[in-house]
Amino acid sequence: MKLVVDLSRCQGYAQCAFLAPDAFRMHGEEALMYDPNPDDAQRERVLRAAAACPLQAILVDQVEGQGAPVGTSRS
Ligand code: SF4
């Protein structure tokens, strides 16, 4: 699965790190580190963490297309 955290929104409340510690980790007081490609086995925890984020800063599986190769339809 794909995961993006909008770090400009994230205020380091750490709910995500509490709910899905394998995908999110606090580094120091406020800096959030995260795994952008967590294993699908973590999906439920990650979704719970995304729902719990008070700032809705966690985006799950919303990056499809953005990372798609550009210009593949050219001949
Ligand atoms: S729960 Fe949201 S605001 Fe808190 S650390 Fe995680 S992403 Fe940031």
Short mmCIF file of N, CA and C and ligand atoms in Angstrom, two decimals, residues 5 9-17 24 26 32 49 52-55 57-58, ligand 1:
data_model
loop_
_atom_site.label_atom_id
_atom_site.label_comp_id
_atom_site.label_asym_id
_atom_site.label_seq_id
_atom_site.Cartn_x
_atom_site.Cartn_y
_atom_site.Cartn_z
N VAL A 5 2.32 11.31 4.12
CA VAL A 5 1.92 12.22 5.19
C VAL A 5 2.24 13.64 4.74
N ARG A 9 1.08 19.74 7.33
CA ARG A 9 -0.08 19.73 8.23
C ARG A 9 0.25 19.08 9.56
N CYS A 10 1.09 18.06 9.49
CA CYS A 10 1.38 17.25 10.68
C CYS A 10 1.92 18.12 11.81
N GLN A 11 1.33 17.95 12.98
CA GLN A 11 1.78 18.71 14.14
C GLN A 11 2.43 17.81 15.18
N GLY A 12 2.71 16.59 14.78
CA GLY A 12 3.43 15.70 15.69
C GLY A 12 2.62 15.25 16.89
N TYR A 13 1.34 15.08 16.72
CA TYR A 13 0.53 14.62 17.84
C TYR A 13 0.76 13.15 18.16
N ALA A 14 1.29 12.43 17.20
CA ALA A 14 1.75 11.05 17.43
C ALA A 14 0.67 9.99 17.59
N GLN A 15 -0.57 10.34 17.32
CA GLN A 15 -1.60 9.29 17.36
C GLN A 15 -1.25 8.17 16.37
N CYS A 16 -0.76 8.56 15.22
CA CYS A 16 -0.45 7.56 14.19
C CYS A 16 0.64 6.61 14.68
N ALA A 17 1.66 7.16 15.33
CA ALA A 17 2.77 6.32 15.81
C ALA A 17 2.28 5.37 16.90
N PHE A 24 4.66 4.30 11.39
CA PHE A 24 4.94 5.68 11.80
C PHE A 24 5.82 5.67 13.05
N MET A 26 7.88 8.49 15.75
CA MET A 26 8.27 9.85 16.09
C MET A 26 9.77 9.89 16.26
N LEU A 32 8.06 13.48 12.47
CA LEU A 32 7.46 12.19 12.17
C LEU A 32 8.25 11.52 11.04
N ALA A 49 -4.90 4.67 11.90
CA ALA A 49 -4.04 5.82 12.22
C ALA A 49 -4.46 7.03 11.38
N ALA A 52 -7.48 8.54 12.74
CA ALA A 52 -7.29 9.15 14.06
C ALA A 52 -6.50 10.45 13.99
N CYS A 53 -5.83 10.68 12.90
CA CYS A 53 -5.00 11.89 12.81
C CYS A 53 -5.91 13.12 12.90
N PRO A 54 -5.71 13.96 13.90
CA PRO A 54 -6.60 15.11 14.09
C PRO A 54 -6.49 16.12 12.96
N LEU A 55 -5.44 16.05 12.19
CA LEU A 55 -5.24 17.04 11.11
C LEU A 55 -5.46 16.42 9.74
N ALA A 57 -3.77 14.45 8.08
CA ALA A 57 -2.53 14.65 7.31
C ALA A 57 -2.07 13.37 6.61
N ILE A 58 -2.73 12.24 6.93
CA ILE A 58 -2.27 10.97 6.37
C ILE A 58 -3.13 10.58 5.17
S1 SF4 B 1 -1.36 11.69 13.92
FE1 SF4 B 1 -1.31 13.18 12.25
S2 SF4 B 1 -0.54 15.04 13.19
FE2 SF4 B 1 -0.08 13.37 14.55
S3 SF4 B 1 2.01 12.75 14.04
FE3 SF4 B 1 0.60 11.47 12.88
S4 SF4 B 1 0.36 12.51 10.93
FE4 SF4 B 1 1.19 13.97 12.36
#
